[in-house]
Structure formats: structure tokens, C-alpha cells
Amino acid sequence: MLDILVYEEQQQVAVGEAGPCLEYLLQHKILETLCTLGKAEYPPGMRQQVFQFFSKVLAQVQHPLLHYLSVHRPVQKLLRLGGTAPGSVTEKEEVQFTTVLCSKIQQDPQLLAYILEGKKIVGRKKACREPTPLPKDTASHRDKDCSHDGAPARPQLDGEPCGAQALNSHMPAETEELDGGTAESNLITSLLGLCQSKKSRVALKAQENLLLLVSVASPAAATYLVQSSPCCPAIVQHLCQLYRSIPVFLDPADIAALEGISWRLPSAPSDEASFPGKEALAAFLGWFDYCDHLITEAHTVVADALAKAVAEKFFMETLQPQLLHVSEQSILTSTALLTAMLRQLRSPALLQEAVAFLLGTDRQPEAPRDNPHALSAHLIGHCDHLSDEISIATLRLFEELLQKPHEGIIHSLVLRNLEGRPYVAWGSPEPESYEDTLDLEEDPYFTDSFLDSGFQPRAKPRLAPATSYDGKTAVTEIVNSFLCLVPEEAKTSAFLEETGYDTYVHDAYGLFQECSSRVASWGWPLTPTPLDPHEPERPFFEGHFLRVLFDRMSRILDQPYSLNLQVTSVLSRLALFPHPHIHEYLLDPYISLAPGCRSLFSVLVRVIGDLMQRIQRVPQFPGKLLLVRKQLTGQAPGEQLDHQTLLQGVVVLEEFCKELAAIAFVKFPPHDPRQNLSPAPEGQV
């Protein structure tokens, strides 16, 4: 039969004319008869043959067929047969059938409304009109189903108009049916059912078909897909189901180590260590990556609707209760999963929803006792949680967040509190030089109690001659301020011939170049905002995020090694941002701070002051410190020592100061993020 139809079309002279064989097929409802036999599986295996026949007819016959009612109805019936029974023997044929339909929709987006119509909707329209049997003569059939110029018309259900007007005219009625009709099988539900197939090739092909469907170029078709189909709710519902199937007891380290999961390869790499819940985790991350890819590739109307559905149904209703849970295990697992999702997130629309969900939309400076965004306040509080594991997991979340290309993240966490530079001492003129700046020994955070001890800073740093950012001497002074901050008695890296400050410079340059390219379009200024003497003075508050980080940094000598590494990693990420206020507040040791204010450098100075007092109480401090560094680098057995937490904190402090010095070096002079950066600096200051 197929060969006859194809041969007839090849011999047809007039383009767009239906031949007698095709007209016979349409008039005598042969396709509906085949569909009935396929549904009954009579004879056995008939359903598979029917799917194959429909796919080949629709693909090989060039004459538009889906516009005819006698084709439209059996197509709907076949869609209701497919995608409903997981593991069906006809999955391969079903996905091939949906592939043909999706390609036809892409060629003619106006078909979308008709193919997506479910059983209830067709039945309602059929009941609303006088039942009219199909005419038996060919001329009458041609008058009903074909337009005056010979081209086939759309199905004239309820006397509906053709084309885009028909599409728009149905949208209100279809929207009314959405709540009651989402359970009906149609192309969307069939595809989603096939996406869950255990056969990877079938699932992948179904996902590709759904991606093809949501990327239709027609705005009217995209609007219909959003308003009158279960597309977005069904996709997000499956995401929520996969999330709930993940065990609560997952180790955050296992979640962080599971990389390379994508919707095209949802299975975890076989060379990775297996752990309970690995398959469920891989399935969830694979589907989340697919949702992100859908939002990236879909029509704008569909992308926005799907992103909002993910934010409302998954972020707000499913994930947020876990993040706010009192159970530490729930907090750990949900935070680690959120970090993994952020690592995979690429679409701007979904990133916008994620940022609003996590940080809110407030852009005003924070106050110490204000009532911030509820979830944001909880997450920032988790950075200083009694559980070190929760603190580390949440700090990793913020470190991942700071690497996303969204200006609202750094503005909400840091920049909104630095606007107007209220951290600068009020009434102090814009200095032309640093001659009036305090030395380390004169810093208000430095106490004199340790100056008589025998442990003195190596040398009094020279005063930087100018604030101008184009001088080599200025950057030398700032870099040396960080390098000389840790006294010689607390330095051990030189004894092990390890890579020193120059390696940090190389790494910092690459990270700074990456960060600068990410923020290039944000329009940041190149120099700090001049202080306005007429601006009313307002008390400075560094913000809840920096306050927690500074508090953690001030306890670096008493915290676990892994926690210290994560705190310093987040601070380094912040220091890399090429905004002049961030640079001034975090990396300028010579800034004249307003009373009661603290900066990163002043916090480090106070830590050094505490260290100078405490190392006097540790016998054989240099030898033990060197042994601890060897243990951390794997050069000595990891035996337990007295004051081990303190000694590990000193090692982290030394490395962090070298890292800050390297960041300060690569950021001078400040680079315009819109320009190409010069080659990476070599050597050491």
C-alpha cells in the first residue's frame, strides 16, 4: 500500500493534488481501521506494524496529510496508545512515529494545535456540532477537506478558521480544558513517557524530539504550547519525582565528585566509584541538565514559562523545605545537590530564577538588624553553622554561585554595601599619596602586647608613594604588605622547595582573566567613585555575607583545615572581581577605614597579632610547623600532634597571604574588562 501511494505521487503531474489511491485511503478510513487493529493487537504484533506504517506514510508521502480529519483522528488514537506503558515492546516504533510528527510540526508550526488536541477536547468539539458523516463521493470529500486552490485545509472542527487565526482562536477554549485534560495522552505525554524508557537510545531520541517541539519558531505555536498543553508542568513534575527518589543519606563528597553528567549521557561514568543512590542521583542531574538545555534552546515564550515552572514547583515547593530543614543530613544533601545543579546551569532564564530564589531581588544596602530574604539569610547563616560539614557545603555553594555570569549575585552579596564607599574614613581627603597611612604597628587592630616578645614583623613596610594605579612602586608596596604580613618564624614553605608566590601569580592571572571576561558586559567603572563631601554620613555595614566570612577568617587558627581552605577560597573568588570598590576594600592595605570598620587586611592583621602571642606558648613551634606542612603535602606520616589545628591554620594563613598578594599583583594596573589582557606576568615581585 505504501509503495502504491509513493509511486502514485511520483507520477502525479499537478503539485498538491491528491491522487485516487490517496483519496480512497482517506475516504474509506483505512488508517482508522488499521489503528483499531493495532489497538486490539489483532493479529499479534499488529500494533508494531501500524506504528511503522504510519511513520512511513507520513514521512514518505509529500502531500500534506495531517490536515485531513481521517488522518488526524487515527494519529490521535495512536498517540494515546504510545508512551503510556513503560517497557513496551513497541517503544522503538513509537519514538520513530513521534519523530516524524515533530519534524512535521517544525516544518509547519500551525499543526501544533491540532496534533496536541487530546481525547476530551476532540470529543467536546465533536459533541458541540451536528454529527456529519464524511461524504462518499470524491468531489464532496475534496470540497470539505481541501481549500479552493487544491491545497489541503486544516480540520474544520466547529467551523474553525484556518491558519494562525485558528491557532489563536482555540487558545482560550483549550486553556479552559487544561486542568481537566492534562491527564489525556497526546504528543507531549507520549514523548515524556518515552523519555523515561529504560532503553537509552529510545529515551535520548524522545528527548531530542521534545527539544525539537519546544523550539518551534512560531510565537503563536509557542504560546499554545505553554497555555494549552501540559508541557511545562509535566517536565517539572518529572524533575520533582526524580529529586524525591534520591536517598537523603548521600555523602556531599560523592555528589561533588559525580561530574560529567549530561542529558545525552545521563549514566555516571563507569570508572567512578559506586555508592548507594548513584543511579538515582545521575538520573536527576541528567534530567536537570535536560531542563536547562530545553530552556536554552526553546522559543522565548516556552523558555520563560519553563524556567518559572522550575522555580515555582521545584525550587520553591520541593527544594526550599529541604534547605530550611532542621535535620543536618537534609541540609547537607540538599545544599550539595543545589551546588551540583548550579555547576551544570547554563541557561540565562533559569539562572535568573535561581538567583532570585537564592538571594532575592533587593538591591538596597543591608543593615545589621534588617530582615533580609529568608532563604538567603539561612544560607549565609549556614556558612557559620555549628556543623563544620554544613558550613563547608554552604561555602562551596556560594563559591559556585560567584562563578555564574549574573551581576545580581555579586551585587546582592557584596557590592550594594560598598556603594558610595562608606568604609572610607569620613572627612579624610582623597589622598594623593599614602604618606599619612598607618604602618602595621600603628594599625588600630594591632596590639602592643606582642611587640616586646622576640617575634617581630620582618620589616616595616615602606609607605606606598601614590594611589595611582599605573605605578610599579605602588603595586610592589601592596604586594609586599601581604607577603610580609606573616612573620618569618611562622613561614615554612621556603624550607620545602615548594612552588612559591610566582606560581600563585600564574594561577591568579588565569582566574582574573576568566573573571574579567565574565563581567565585561556589566559596565563596571575603572576607578572608585569619588567621595562626596555633601553626602550625609551613613554607618558602614559590610553585609551579612562578608561579616560571616570575616568572622570565619578571624577564627582561622581555631578551625579545621578543610573549613579554612573553603573560607579562603571564597574570599579569593571575591577578591578577583575587577570592581574598584571590591579591590579597594579587600586588597588595599593602606586604605583609611572609617571608625569601627574592618577590612580583609585589618582582619588578617588581628589574626597575626593573636598568632604572635600564641606561638610563644607552643614549644618547638618552628619544627612542629614544618612537620605539619610536610604532613599536609604528603611528605610525612599523618601522626597527631599537639596544637595541630593551630599549626594547620598557620600554614593556610601563609598560603592565603601569598594568594592575595598574587591577586593584587595581576590586578594592577586595573584592566578594563572590555579590553584584552596583556600576557601573564612572569616572575616574582
XYZ file of C-alpha atoms in Angstrom:
685
model
C 0.000 0.000 0.000
C 2.808 2.413 0.888
C 4.642 1.660 -2.369
C 1.473 2.362 -4.327
C 0.938 5.725 -2.613
C 4.551 6.785 -3.156
C 4.540 5.645 -6.800
C 1.244 7.455 -7.441
C 2.642 10.677 -6.025
C 5.767 10.390 -8.163
C 3.611 10.052 -11.284
C 1.361 12.951 -10.280
C 1.629 15.922 -12.649
C -0.228 18.573 -10.679
C 1.521 19.562 -7.462
C -0.733 19.474 -4.392
C -3.371 17.225 -5.989
C -4.374 14.074 -4.154
C -4.358 11.006 -6.382
C -7.231 8.498 -6.495
C -5.424 5.957 -4.317
C -4.733 8.545 -1.621
C -8.325 9.781 -1.824
C -9.582 6.221 -1.438
C -7.348 5.789 1.639
C -8.717 8.962 3.191
C -12.364 8.484 2.262
C -12.712 4.884 3.458
C -10.970 5.488 6.804
C -8.368 2.815 6.176
C -5.975 4.450 8.654
C -8.615 4.371 11.369
C -9.233 0.719 10.659
C -5.519 -0.022 10.958
C -5.396 1.937 14.192
C -8.257 -0.137 15.626
C -6.479 -3.367 14.684
C -3.275 -2.079 16.258
C -5.065 -1.212 19.482
C -6.569 -4.691 19.643
C -3.228 -6.307 18.712
C -5.066 -8.398 16.150
C -3.275 -10.273 14.801
C -0.454 -10.340 17.419
C 2.269 -7.829 16.533
C -0.143 -5.634 14.583
C 0.478 -2.577 16.763
C 4.153 -2.561 15.848
C 3.291 -2.807 12.143
C 0.744 0.023 12.404
C 3.244 2.371 14.036
C 5.767 1.591 11.304
C 3.203 2.101 8.542
C 2.008 5.457 9.904
C 5.600 6.668 10.290
C 6.495 5.707 6.727
C 3.319 7.141 5.192
C 3.721 10.499 6.952
C 7.434 10.656 6.150
C 7.448 9.451 2.537
C 4.202 10.872 1.144
C 4.912 14.521 0.367
C 1.258 15.514 0.174
C 0.223 17.155 3.498
C -1.829 14.537 5.335
C -2.146 15.712 8.913
C -4.648 18.380 7.881
C -7.236 15.720 6.986
C -9.650 14.585 9.690
C -9.384 10.991 8.537
C -5.630 11.153 9.300
C -5.837 13.438 12.295
C -8.119 11.133 14.316
C -6.094 7.899 13.980
C -2.907 9.838 14.733
C -4.523 10.952 17.998
C -5.521 7.374 18.781
C -2.007 6.113 18.118
C -0.562 8.755 20.401
C -2.875 7.566 23.159
C -1.575 4.039 22.639
C 2.076 5.054 22.905
C 4.179 6.275 25.812
C 1.797 5.025 28.497
C 3.243 1.600 29.284
C 6.912 1.689 30.383
C 8.945 -1.031 28.751
C 6.529 -1.521 25.881
C 7.754 -3.737 23.056
C 6.757 -1.022 20.581
C 8.876 1.757 22.141
C 11.233 1.868 19.183
C 8.353 2.260 16.716
C 6.588 4.773 18.963
C 9.593 7.064 19.177
C 10.045 6.882 15.401
C 6.388 7.869 14.992
C 6.814 10.890 17.294
C 9.981 11.834 15.409
C 8.008 12.132 12.181
C 5.285 14.196 13.872
C 7.805 16.596 15.462
C 9.575 17.112 12.135
C 6.220 17.895 10.500
C 5.441 20.420 13.243
C 8.802 22.076 12.763
C 8.042 22.441 9.046
C 4.546 23.796 9.733
C 4.165 25.133 13.324
C 0.433 25.698 12.771
C -0.005 21.904 13.021
C 0.932 22.027 16.699
C -2.536 22.935 17.960
C -4.174 20.079 16.081
C -1.681 17.360 16.918
C -1.717 18.256 20.617
C -5.505 18.015 20.905
C -6.427 15.335 23.393
C -9.362 12.968 23.536
C -11.553 15.192 25.713
C -11.073 18.238 23.546
C -11.830 16.449 20.297
C -14.809 14.789 21.896
C -16.130 18.094 23.225
C -15.872 19.725 19.818
C -17.455 16.731 18.183
C -20.411 16.874 20.579
C -20.895 20.589 20.027
C -21.744 20.193 16.364
C -24.244 18.237 14.281
C -22.756 14.795 13.558
C -21.986 14.867 9.858
C -20.723 11.714 8.145
C -17.914 12.023 5.671
C -19.191 12.437 2.080
C -18.794 9.379 -0.030
C -18.039 10.945 -3.332
C -14.585 12.214 -4.104
C -15.690 15.671 -5.161
C -17.584 16.238 -1.952
C -14.602 14.986 0.081
C -12.326 17.314 -1.788
C -14.658 20.251 -1.119
C -14.679 19.503 2.610
C -11.047 18.840 3.244
C -9.313 20.916 0.581
C -9.170 24.628 0.005
C -10.282 26.200 -3.249
C -6.809 26.157 -4.741
C -6.292 22.465 -4.213
C -4.154 22.683 -1.070
C -5.485 20.732 1.921
C -7.206 22.727 4.619
C -6.903 22.296 8.375
C -9.516 20.081 10.085
C -12.649 22.157 10.126
C -13.690 21.377 13.692
C -16.630 23.558 14.791
C -16.280 25.605 11.648
C -12.943 26.922 12.844
C -10.884 29.222 10.592
C -7.564 28.139 9.162
C -4.029 29.243 9.825
C -2.795 31.462 12.645
C -6.280 32.782 13.327
C -7.427 29.264 14.080
C -4.488 28.777 16.397
C -5.248 31.894 18.359
C -8.997 31.344 18.385
C -8.580 27.994 20.121
C -6.266 29.159 22.872
C -8.931 30.396 25.343
C -11.051 27.265 24.945
C -8.048 24.987 25.228
C -6.844 26.812 28.328
C -10.157 26.118 29.990
C -9.651 22.431 29.311
C -6.080 22.375 30.634
C -6.854 21.432 34.228
C -9.212 18.673 33.253
C -7.359 17.472 30.184
C -3.736 17.205 31.250
C -4.206 13.528 32.060
C -5.153 12.801 28.459
C -2.459 11.289 26.287
C -1.177 13.392 23.437
C 2.157 14.053 21.788
C 3.603 15.718 24.899
C 2.645 12.984 27.338
C 3.715 10.312 24.868
C 7.147 11.913 24.498
C 7.569 12.325 28.263
C 6.670 8.681 28.752
C 9.251 7.647 26.182
C 11.850 9.909 27.830
C 11.613 7.633 30.866
C 12.317 4.492 28.877
C 14.948 2.103 30.208
C 16.337 1.865 26.700
C 18.855 4.683 26.495
C 18.554 5.152 22.731
C 14.761 5.407 22.912
C 14.925 7.877 25.796
C 17.549 10.002 24.029
C 15.545 10.110 20.794
C 12.390 11.089 22.689
C 14.264 13.903 24.433
C 15.577 15.130 21.094
C 12.015 15.090 19.726
C 10.699 17.089 22.679
C 13.538 19.556 22.211
C 12.538 19.886 18.564
C 8.943 20.515 19.597
C 9.655 23.327 22.098
C 11.975 25.130 19.688
C 9.230 25.852 17.131
C 9.759 29.302 15.678
C 6.117 30.393 15.591
C 5.140 32.665 18.525
C 1.522 31.509 18.258
C 2.556 27.836 18.405
C 4.862 28.525 21.362
C 2.061 30.336 23.188
C -0.281 27.430 22.525
C 2.348 25.008 23.852
C 2.600 26.992 27.100
C -1.035 27.830 27.714
C -2.870 24.835 26.324
C -0.666 21.805 26.868
C 0.785 20.026 29.908
C 4.318 20.523 28.550
C 5.947 22.657 31.277
C 4.104 21.168 34.293
C 4.831 17.606 33.145
C 8.546 18.267 32.598
C 8.924 19.858 36.035
C 6.819 17.178 37.694
C 9.226 14.526 36.446
C 12.139 16.613 37.789
C 10.499 16.719 41.235
C 9.847 12.969 41.163
C 13.488 12.239 40.360
C 14.609 14.541 43.182
C 12.383 12.763 45.710
C 13.821 9.415 44.645
C 17.338 10.447 45.737
C 18.309 8.971 49.138
C 18.659 11.501 51.955
C 21.850 9.907 53.277
C 24.052 10.789 50.280
C 27.551 11.962 51.121
C 28.197 15.541 49.847
C 31.649 14.398 48.706
C 30.050 11.755 46.464
C 27.705 14.359 44.984
C 30.572 16.766 44.341
C 32.694 14.034 42.747
C 29.975 12.989 40.286
C 30.865 15.086 37.251
C 30.259 14.756 33.548
C 26.527 14.051 33.870
C 24.574 15.407 30.904
C 21.201 14.660 29.399
C 22.844 12.988 26.413
C 24.884 10.750 28.747
C 22.828 10.570 31.948
C 24.585 7.489 33.275
C 27.550 8.074 35.547
C 30.973 7.196 34.095
C 31.772 3.554 34.816
C 35.271 4.324 36.083
C 33.927 6.289 39.056
C 33.448 4.603 42.411
C 29.942 3.335 43.029
C 27.903 4.382 46.064
C 24.298 3.853 47.184
C 21.957 6.194 45.345
C 24.374 6.843 42.496
C 21.948 5.865 39.735
C 19.124 7.981 41.185
C 21.482 10.949 41.526
C 22.744 10.553 37.950
C 19.169 10.339 36.632
C 18.171 13.525 38.462
C 21.211 15.527 37.360
C 20.760 14.288 33.793
C 17.129 15.445 33.695
C 18.006 18.793 35.303
C 20.651 19.283 32.626
C 17.996 18.444 30.039
C 15.606 21.046 31.503
C 18.413 23.598 31.386
C 19.123 22.695 27.759
C 15.423 22.910 26.891
C 15.240 26.416 28.338
C 18.350 27.409 26.387
C 17.097 26.109 23.033
C 13.337 26.651 23.346
C 11.348 29.547 21.955
C 11.495 32.527 24.341
C 7.864 32.091 25.352
C 8.392 28.436 26.237
C 11.767 29.092 27.883
C 10.391 31.745 30.244
C 7.386 29.620 31.168
C 9.503 26.524 31.824
C 12.031 28.497 33.902
C 9.218 29.925 36.045
C 7.708 26.461 36.434
C 11.061 25.069 37.624
C 11.407 27.964 40.080
C 7.891 27.604 41.460
C 7.385 23.845 41.567
C 10.935 22.623 42.111
C 12.931 25.404 43.769
C 10.188 26.812 45.987
C 7.939 23.838 46.730
C 10.407 20.941 46.669
C 13.952 22.164 47.335
C 13.408 25.070 49.744
C 11.832 22.974 52.546
C 14.917 20.743 52.463
C 17.299 23.703 52.675
C 15.355 25.100 55.661
C 15.010 21.720 57.363
C 16.196 21.206 60.939
C 17.811 17.885 60.051
C 21.521 18.314 59.378
C 21.511 15.444 56.891
C 18.697 17.049 54.868
C 20.554 20.376 54.829
C 23.798 18.707 53.764
C 22.276 16.674 50.941
C 20.077 19.466 49.561
C 22.914 22.013 49.702
C 25.317 19.679 47.907
C 22.660 18.902 45.271
C 21.986 22.603 44.753
C 25.713 23.179 44.259
C 25.836 20.386 41.664
C 22.848 21.912 39.854
C 24.461 25.361 39.786
C 27.596 23.802 38.310
C 25.522 22.471 35.394
C 23.269 25.501 34.956
C 23.840 27.419 31.701
C 20.570 29.000 30.556
C 20.184 32.725 31.401
C 16.446 32.414 32.103
C 16.870 29.620 34.643
C 19.903 31.337 36.182
C 17.797 34.461 36.704
C 15.148 32.412 38.513
C 17.788 30.614 40.602
C 19.395 33.900 41.707
C 16.021 35.393 42.656
C 15.205 32.207 44.580
C 18.503 32.121 46.487
C 19.248 35.807 47.058
C 16.017 37.703 46.462
C 15.699 40.883 44.421
C 16.517 43.600 46.990
C 19.298 45.932 45.787
C 19.397 48.362 48.740
C 22.361 48.340 51.173
C 21.939 45.958 54.074
C 21.612 46.903 57.727
C 22.829 44.793 60.680
C 19.325 44.182 62.032
C 17.237 44.216 58.885
C 15.072 41.303 57.787
C 16.767 40.005 54.642
C 15.494 37.484 52.134
C 14.557 34.451 54.219
C 16.402 31.775 52.267
C 19.444 33.977 51.698
C 19.686 34.688 55.432
C 19.503 30.981 56.237
C 22.156 30.057 53.688
C 24.526 32.781 54.865
C 23.903 31.658 58.433
C 24.786 28.107 57.417
C 28.274 29.374 56.478
C 28.804 29.857 60.231
C 26.890 26.756 61.339
C 27.809 24.698 64.380
C 28.331 21.801 62.000
C 31.572 22.269 60.095
C 30.261 19.988 57.331
C 27.243 22.223 56.735
C 29.486 25.305 56.746
C 31.820 23.763 54.164
C 28.940 22.609 51.940
C 27.290 26.051 52.034
C 30.572 27.873 51.352
C 31.031 25.631 48.303
C 27.543 26.641 47.200
C 28.435 30.341 47.363
C 31.766 29.765 45.628
C 29.910 28.093 42.760
C 27.351 30.891 42.741
C 30.078 33.538 42.455
C 31.293 31.909 39.232
C 27.956 32.294 37.424
C 27.613 35.116 34.851
C 24.971 37.149 36.696
C 25.680 40.636 38.038
C 22.938 40.352 40.666
C 24.933 37.744 42.609
C 27.962 39.876 43.468
C 25.770 42.953 43.864
C 23.462 41.266 46.355
C 26.253 39.689 48.376
C 28.857 42.480 48.384
C 28.587 45.462 46.043
C 25.368 47.034 47.292
C 27.014 47.615 50.681
C 30.130 49.237 49.160
C 28.257 51.852 47.089
C 29.383 55.339 47.990
C 32.475 53.911 49.756
C 31.162 54.386 53.319
C 34.043 52.240 54.580
C 36.473 55.132 53.934
C 37.114 57.415 56.921
C 34.644 60.315 56.854
C 36.205 63.685 56.149
C 39.521 62.238 55.002
C 40.528 63.821 51.686
C 41.191 61.722 48.649
C 44.912 61.142 49.236
C 47.462 61.833 46.600
C 49.835 59.584 48.494
C 49.884 57.066 51.299
C 52.238 59.110 53.470
C 49.571 59.640 56.092
C 48.559 55.998 56.191
C 49.218 53.964 59.315
C 52.025 51.454 59.460
C 51.301 47.935 60.531
C 52.491 48.646 64.073
C 50.159 51.674 64.214
C 47.124 49.764 62.959
C 44.282 50.041 65.479
C 43.809 46.271 65.300
C 47.421 45.660 66.275
C 48.052 45.414 69.998
C 51.385 46.239 71.551
C 51.341 43.194 73.789
C 53.450 41.096 71.442
C 55.923 43.703 70.271
C 58.242 43.019 73.164
C 58.193 39.289 72.592
C 61.047 38.456 70.277
C 58.728 37.813 67.383
C 58.770 40.945 65.321
C 57.499 41.540 61.819
C 60.268 41.194 59.327
C 60.459 44.819 58.348
C 58.377 47.886 58.464
C 56.844 48.150 55.011
C 57.673 51.242 53.090
C 54.941 53.739 52.525
C 53.421 53.490 49.103
C 54.090 56.743 47.297
C 50.835 57.092 45.360
C 47.344 55.752 44.977
C 47.645 55.989 41.232
C 47.115 52.544 39.773
C 49.634 52.904 36.992
C 52.864 52.810 39.042
C 55.032 49.756 39.602
C 56.099 51.003 43.024
C 52.526 51.132 44.314
C 51.801 47.537 43.422
C 55.136 46.486 44.926
C 54.218 48.051 48.242
C 50.784 46.455 48.332
C 52.122 43.033 47.354
C 54.873 43.251 49.960
C 52.317 44.232 52.591
C 50.660 40.846 52.151
C 53.895 38.884 51.697
C 55.447 40.399 54.828
C 52.320 40.048 56.928
C 53.214 36.577 58.231
C 56.446 36.786 60.298
C 59.469 34.725 59.345
C 59.042 32.481 62.394
C 55.675 31.305 61.005
C 56.823 30.674 57.420
C 57.801 27.197 56.284
C 57.260 26.991 52.522
C 60.826 28.077 51.767
C 62.236 25.020 53.582
C 60.454 22.543 51.333
C 61.388 23.989 47.938
C 57.701 24.285 47.105
C 56.287 26.454 44.398
C 56.064 29.922 45.831
C 54.468 33.214 45.127
C 55.245 33.147 41.390
C 53.028 30.065 40.920
C 50.182 31.875 42.622
C 50.707 34.756 40.193
C 50.320 32.442 37.216
C 47.161 30.848 38.617
C 45.697 34.181 39.702
C 46.242 35.659 36.271
C 44.225 32.909 34.585
C 41.396 33.223 37.099
C 41.377 37.014 36.845
C 41.275 36.880 33.066
C 38.320 34.487 33.224
C 36.514 36.674 35.767
C 37.147 39.845 33.752
C 35.696 38.322 30.598
C 32.645 37.177 32.547
C 31.869 40.674 33.894
C 32.882 42.578 30.747
C 29.307 43.430 29.788
C 28.275 44.679 33.228
C 29.587 48.222 32.714
C 31.632 48.498 35.888
C 33.730 51.674 36.426
C 37.500 51.549 36.304
C 38.139 53.824 39.289
C 36.430 54.207 42.684
C 33.558 56.647 42.996
C 34.878 59.993 44.332
C 33.783 60.750 47.885
C 31.027 63.344 48.027
C 31.557 65.754 50.970
C 27.922 66.798 50.764
C 26.641 63.248 51.030
C 25.176 62.579 54.513
C 27.250 60.133 56.507
C 25.802 56.646 56.937
C 27.191 53.904 59.135
C 29.006 51.230 57.211
C 27.898 47.619 57.363
C 29.867 45.141 55.286
C 26.785 42.971 54.786
C 25.800 39.628 56.256
C 27.892 37.637 53.776
C 31.190 39.476 54.323
C 30.531 39.622 58.061
C 30.312 35.835 58.212
C 33.431 35.444 56.064
C 35.417 37.929 58.171
C 34.250 36.227 61.370
C 35.339 32.875 59.979
C 38.655 34.357 58.867
C 39.291 35.777 62.336
C 38.994 32.222 63.738
C 41.337 30.632 61.188
C 43.728 29.483 63.924
C 40.969 27.518 65.681
C 39.080 25.968 62.761
C 39.564 22.664 60.906
C 41.902 22.678 57.953
C 39.227 21.835 55.361
C 36.987 24.641 56.591
C 39.833 27.153 56.419
C 40.589 26.118 52.852
C 36.979 26.755 51.842
C 36.754 30.140 53.592
C 39.943 31.391 51.930
C 38.787 30.009 48.580
C 35.568 32.061 48.704
C 37.450 35.213 49.752
C 39.897 34.720 46.876
C 36.974 34.464 44.442
C 35.621 37.747 45.757
C 38.998 39.475 45.541
C 39.302 38.527 41.856
C 36.326 40.665 40.788
C 37.629 43.732 38.886
C 35.326 46.239 40.574
C 37.305 49.166 42.075
C 35.320 49.152 45.333
C 35.853 45.428 45.861
C 39.531 45.824 45.085
C 39.907 48.802 47.422
C 38.034 47.208 50.306
C 39.590 43.734 50.110
C 43.086 44.318 48.715
C 44.202 47.829 49.714
C 46.205 47.693 52.967
C 46.633 51.477 53.048
C 43.002 52.496 52.981
C 41.914 54.813 55.799
C 38.994 52.942 57.328
C 36.040 54.658 58.957
C 35.787 54.184 62.743
C 34.557 50.733 63.676
C 35.031 49.358 60.166
C 37.141 46.376 59.302
C 38.579 45.200 56.028
C 40.123 41.917 54.976
C 43.601 43.264 55.672
C 42.664 44.506 59.141
C 41.178 41.104 59.964
C 44.416 39.441 58.869
C 46.430 41.888 60.960
C 44.431 40.985 64.044
C 44.912 37.253 63.320
C 48.669 37.820 63.071
C 48.578 39.671 66.403
C 46.839 36.705 68.007
C 49.323 34.329 66.375
C 52.328 36.239 67.716
C 51.059 35.714 71.246
C 50.060 32.080 70.863
C 53.225 30.733 69.248
C 55.143 31.695 72.383
C 53.168 29.043 74.240
C 53.964 26.267 71.739
C 57.307 24.565 72.424
C 59.431 23.854 69.356
C 56.992 25.806 67.236
C 59.111 26.074 64.024
C 59.868 22.332 63.948
C 56.277 21.302 64.565
C 55.022 23.762 61.973
C 57.392 22.332 59.371
C 56.264 18.791 60.219
C 52.603 19.744 59.826
C 53.290 21.268 56.419
C 55.030 18.056 55.364
C 52.025 16.065 56.561
C 49.645 18.258 54.569
C 51.722 17.789 51.426
C 52.082 14.027 51.963
C 55.801 14.154 52.717
C 55.454 12.853 56.286
C 53.157 10.355 58.028
C 49.990 11.913 59.379
C 50.572 11.449 63.103
C 48.600 13.521 65.591
C 50.429 16.486 67.143
C 49.640 18.913 69.911
C 48.237 22.234 68.656
C 47.647 20.644 65.245
C 44.647 22.846 64.419
C 46.694 25.955 65.196
C 49.648 24.765 63.137
C 47.445 23.888 60.152
C 45.796 27.295 60.415
C 49.202 28.989 60.236
C 50.041 27.064 57.045
C 46.739 28.130 55.456
C 47.315 31.720 56.587
C 50.734 31.869 54.940
C 49.428 30.467 51.660
C 46.399 32.757 51.705
C 48.566 35.850 52.102
C 50.666 34.745 49.103
C 47.488 34.196 47.105
C 46.136 37.658 47.959
C 49.478 39.205 47.016
C 49.351 37.436 43.643
C 45.772 38.613 43.012
C 46.724 42.182 43.885
C 49.680 41.953 41.515
C 47.706 40.740 38.485
C 45.008 43.382 39.085
C 47.461 46.320 38.913
C 47.011 48.380 36.870
C 43.249 47.791 36.799
C 42.329 46.270 33.481
C 39.356 47.431 31.531
C 37.370 44.161 31.327
C 36.310 45.178 27.839
C 39.887 45.078 26.605
C 42.215 42.165 26.045
C 44.591 41.485 28.894
C 48.324 41.550 28.422
C 50.355 38.358 28.651
C 50.646 36.770 32.065
C 53.355 38.317 34.239
C 56.399 36.231 34.894
C 58.490 36.027 37.975
C 58.098 37.461 41.425
C 57.722 40.905 42.898
